[in-house]
Amino acid sequence: MTGSSAPAAALDPASDRAAVEAFLIHEADLIDRRDFEAWLALYTDDCRYWVPLEEDQADPQHTVSLIYDDRKLLETRVRRLGHPRIHAQAPPSRTVHIIANVAVAREPEDGLIVVHSNQTVAEYRQNRTRLFAGRCTHRLVPENGGYRIAFKRIDLIDSEGENRGIPIVL
């Protein structure tokens, strides 16, 4: 799941952390502004976007997940979110993402940057506010002075609780 053959550079914790944190905030801003096409462009062609159902879930292939999308399913999700008659988003949700506790490392075997962060998402729709909170893991491909997302995992703190569906992008 690399999506690029960019050589791995030495990890500079201070500058990489600042750049990666800015990238995560940019990703969240695109979602909150409902610019889903630009958000999708951040992902590699062989990406995975995963919201596990169970705490410490290790395998999305043989266990039920809340969401497990490849690039094609993300494209479908973006098309649905952009459709004017999507029932689950009539009226559209308004969201605010808060990203915190960003920690950066590099995987020596593939050169990807692994980022752990905490995320809280507030969704407002139909006079109701819902909160989604969890720990995120991003695997980023360094590319052209920036990053692309090869993998995103969101471990919700209440994943095994009542979710009533997740019609938004986390």
Short mmCIF file of C-alpha atoms in Angstrom, two decimals:
data_model
loop_
_atom_site.label_atom_id
_atom_site.label_comp_id
_atom_site.label_asym_id
_atom_site.label_seq_id
_atom_site.Cartn_x
_atom_site.Cartn_y
_atom_site.Cartn_z
CA MET A 1 0.00 0.00 0.00
CA THR A 2 2.65 2.55 -0.79
CA GLY A 3 1.15 4.32 -3.80
CA SER A 4 4.56 5.85 -4.55
CA SER A 5 8.13 4.84 -5.05
CA ALA A 6 9.50 7.95 -3.33
CA PRO A 7 12.72 7.23 -1.43
CA ALA A 8 12.52 7.31 2.33
CA ALA A 9 14.27 10.32 3.81
CA ALA A 10 15.70 10.54 7.30
CA LEU A 11 13.05 11.36 9.88
CA ASP A 12 13.33 14.82 11.38
CA PRO A 13 10.90 14.59 14.31
CA ALA A 14 10.37 18.33 14.76
CA SER A 15 9.80 19.36 11.14
CA ASP A 16 8.03 16.14 10.18
CA ARG A 17 5.65 16.45 13.12
CA ALA A 18 4.76 20.04 12.24
CA ALA A 19 4.27 19.20 8.56
CA VAL A 20 2.28 16.06 9.31
CA GLU A 21 0.09 17.84 11.85
CA ALA A 22 -0.61 20.58 9.27
CA PHE A 23 -1.51 17.87 6.76
CA LEU A 24 -3.95 16.19 9.19
CA ILE A 25 -5.56 19.55 9.93
CA HIS A 26 -5.85 20.18 6.18
CA GLU A 27 -7.53 16.79 5.71
CA ALA A 28 -10.01 17.60 8.51
CA ASP A 29 -10.71 21.05 7.06
CA LEU A 30 -11.55 19.57 3.65
CA ILE A 31 -14.06 17.24 5.29
CA ASP A 32 -15.60 20.02 7.41
CA ARG A 33 -15.97 22.22 4.31
CA ARG A 34 -17.54 19.23 2.50
CA ASP A 35 -14.88 19.38 -0.22
CA PHE A 36 -14.97 15.63 -0.59
CA GLU A 37 -13.36 15.54 -4.04
CA ALA A 38 -10.28 17.35 -2.73
CA TRP A 39 -10.32 15.09 0.35
CA LEU A 40 -10.39 11.99 -1.86
CA ALA A 41 -7.43 13.33 -3.85
CA LEU A 42 -5.33 13.03 -0.68
CA TYR A 43 -5.64 9.22 -0.85
CA THR A 44 -3.46 6.84 -2.87
CA ASP A 45 -4.95 4.55 -5.51
CA ASP A 46 -4.42 1.51 -3.26
CA CYS A 47 -5.59 3.15 -0.03
CA ARG A 48 -7.65 1.70 2.79
CA TYR A 49 -10.00 3.62 5.12
CA TRP A 50 -10.97 1.55 8.15
CA VAL A 51 -13.24 2.02 11.16
CA PRO A 52 -13.05 -1.24 13.16
CA LEU A 53 -16.04 -2.53 15.10
CA GLU A 54 -14.07 -4.13 17.92
CA GLU A 55 -11.37 -2.78 20.20
CA ASP A 56 -7.93 -4.03 19.12
CA GLN A 57 -9.42 -5.56 15.96
CA ALA A 58 -6.53 -6.95 13.92
CA ASP A 59 -8.11 -8.11 10.67
CA PRO A 60 -10.66 -6.23 8.58
CA GLN A 61 -10.92 -9.09 6.10
CA HIS A 62 -12.32 -11.74 8.45
CA THR A 63 -14.14 -9.61 11.02
CA VAL A 64 -17.04 -7.21 10.67
CA SER A 65 -16.04 -3.54 10.58
CA LEU A 66 -18.10 -0.37 10.79
CA ILE A 67 -16.34 0.82 7.61
CA TYR A 68 -13.66 -0.81 5.48
CA ASP A 69 -13.26 1.00 2.18
CA ASP A 70 -10.75 0.72 -0.61
CA ARG A 71 -10.32 3.50 -3.17
CA LYS A 72 -13.36 2.44 -5.23
CA LEU A 73 -15.62 2.41 -2.18
CA LEU A 74 -14.30 5.82 -1.10
CA GLU A 75 -15.12 7.14 -4.57
CA THR A 76 -18.65 5.74 -4.20
CA ARG A 77 -18.93 7.32 -0.73
CA VAL A 78 -17.88 10.70 -2.14
CA ARG A 79 -20.37 10.43 -5.03
CA ARG A 80 -23.16 9.59 -2.57
CA LEU A 81 -22.25 12.47 -0.26
CA GLY A 82 -22.35 14.84 -3.24
CA HIS A 83 -25.72 13.66 -4.51
CA PRO A 84 -28.50 16.17 -3.76
CA ARG A 85 -31.01 13.48 -2.76
CA ILE A 86 -28.94 11.35 -0.37
CA HIS A 87 -31.45 10.49 2.34
CA ALA A 88 -28.90 10.06 5.13
CA GLN A 89 -27.62 13.59 4.48
CA ALA A 90 -30.81 15.57 3.90
CA PRO A 91 -30.08 18.14 5.19
CA PRO A 92 -26.28 17.77 5.04
CA SER A 93 -24.38 17.35 8.28
CA ARG A 94 -22.14 20.09 9.53
CA THR A 95 -18.97 18.79 11.14
CA VAL A 96 -16.01 20.03 13.10
CA HIS A 97 -12.91 17.85 13.44
CA ILE A 98 -10.44 18.38 16.28
CA ILE A 99 -7.04 16.74 15.85
CA ALA A 100 -4.72 16.39 18.86
CA ASN A 101 -1.78 14.45 20.35
CA VAL A 102 -0.04 13.93 17.00
CA ALA A 103 2.90 11.50 17.19
CA VAL A 104 5.03 10.67 14.14
CA ALA A 105 7.24 7.67 13.35
CA ARG A 106 8.65 6.08 10.21
CA GLU A 107 8.27 2.43 9.31
CA PRO A 108 11.77 1.27 8.40
CA GLU A 109 10.62 -1.55 6.12
CA ASP A 110 8.52 0.57 3.74
CA GLY A 111 9.49 4.19 4.45
CA LEU A 112 5.92 5.27 5.13
CA ILE A 113 5.27 7.76 7.87
CA VAL A 114 3.04 6.39 10.60
CA VAL A 115 1.03 8.97 12.50
CA HIS A 116 -1.00 8.41 15.63
CA SER A 117 -3.43 11.08 16.75
CA ASN A 118 -6.61 11.61 18.68
CA GLN A 119 -9.66 12.89 16.87
CA THR A 120 -13.00 14.25 17.98
CA VAL A 121 -15.68 14.92 15.39
CA ALA A 122 -18.83 16.86 16.24
CA GLU A 123 -21.68 16.34 13.76
CA TYR A 124 -24.74 18.58 13.73
CA ARG A 125 -27.78 17.53 11.70
CA GLN A 126 -31.54 17.85 12.21
CA ASN A 127 -31.22 19.72 15.53
CA ARG A 128 -29.04 16.99 17.00
CA THR A 129 -25.33 16.92 17.78
CA ARG A 130 -23.38 13.66 17.86
CA LEU A 131 -19.78 13.18 18.92
CA PHE A 132 -17.35 10.64 17.51
CA ALA A 133 -14.07 10.30 19.38
CA GLY A 134 -11.21 7.96 18.75
CA ARG A 135 -7.60 7.28 18.02
CA CYS A 136 -6.44 7.56 14.43
CA THR A 137 -3.59 5.88 12.64
CA HIS A 138 -2.52 7.29 9.30
CA ARG A 139 0.12 5.73 7.06
CA LEU A 140 1.38 8.52 4.83
CA VAL A 141 3.41 8.37 1.64
CA PRO A 142 5.87 11.27 1.30
CA GLU A 143 5.25 12.68 -2.17
CA ASN A 144 6.37 15.86 -3.95
CA GLY A 145 7.10 17.70 -0.70
CA GLY A 146 3.75 16.66 0.79
CA TYR A 147 1.90 13.51 1.71
CA ARG A 148 -0.75 11.13 0.45
CA ILE A 149 -2.77 8.79 2.64
CA ALA A 150 -2.20 5.10 2.03
CA PHE A 151 -4.11 3.99 5.12
CA LYS A 152 -6.37 5.58 7.71
CA ARG A 153 -7.76 3.73 10.71
CA ILE A 154 -10.14 5.34 13.20
CA ASP A 155 -10.60 3.37 16.43
CA LEU A 156 -13.73 4.90 17.96
CA ILE A 157 -13.84 4.74 21.74
CA ASP A 158 -17.45 3.56 21.57
CA SER A 159 -17.21 1.42 18.42
CA GLU A 160 -19.12 -1.44 20.00
CA GLY A 161 -21.92 0.85 21.20
CA GLU A 162 -24.98 2.12 19.39
CA ASN A 163 -23.85 4.07 16.31
CA ARG A 164 -27.06 4.56 14.29
CA GLY A 165 -24.89 4.55 11.20
CA ILE A 166 -22.02 6.84 10.29
CA PRO A 167 -23.17 8.91 7.31
CA ILE A 168 -20.20 11.30 7.51
CA VAL A 169 -16.49 11.09 6.83
CA LEU A 170 -14.48 10.80 10.02
#
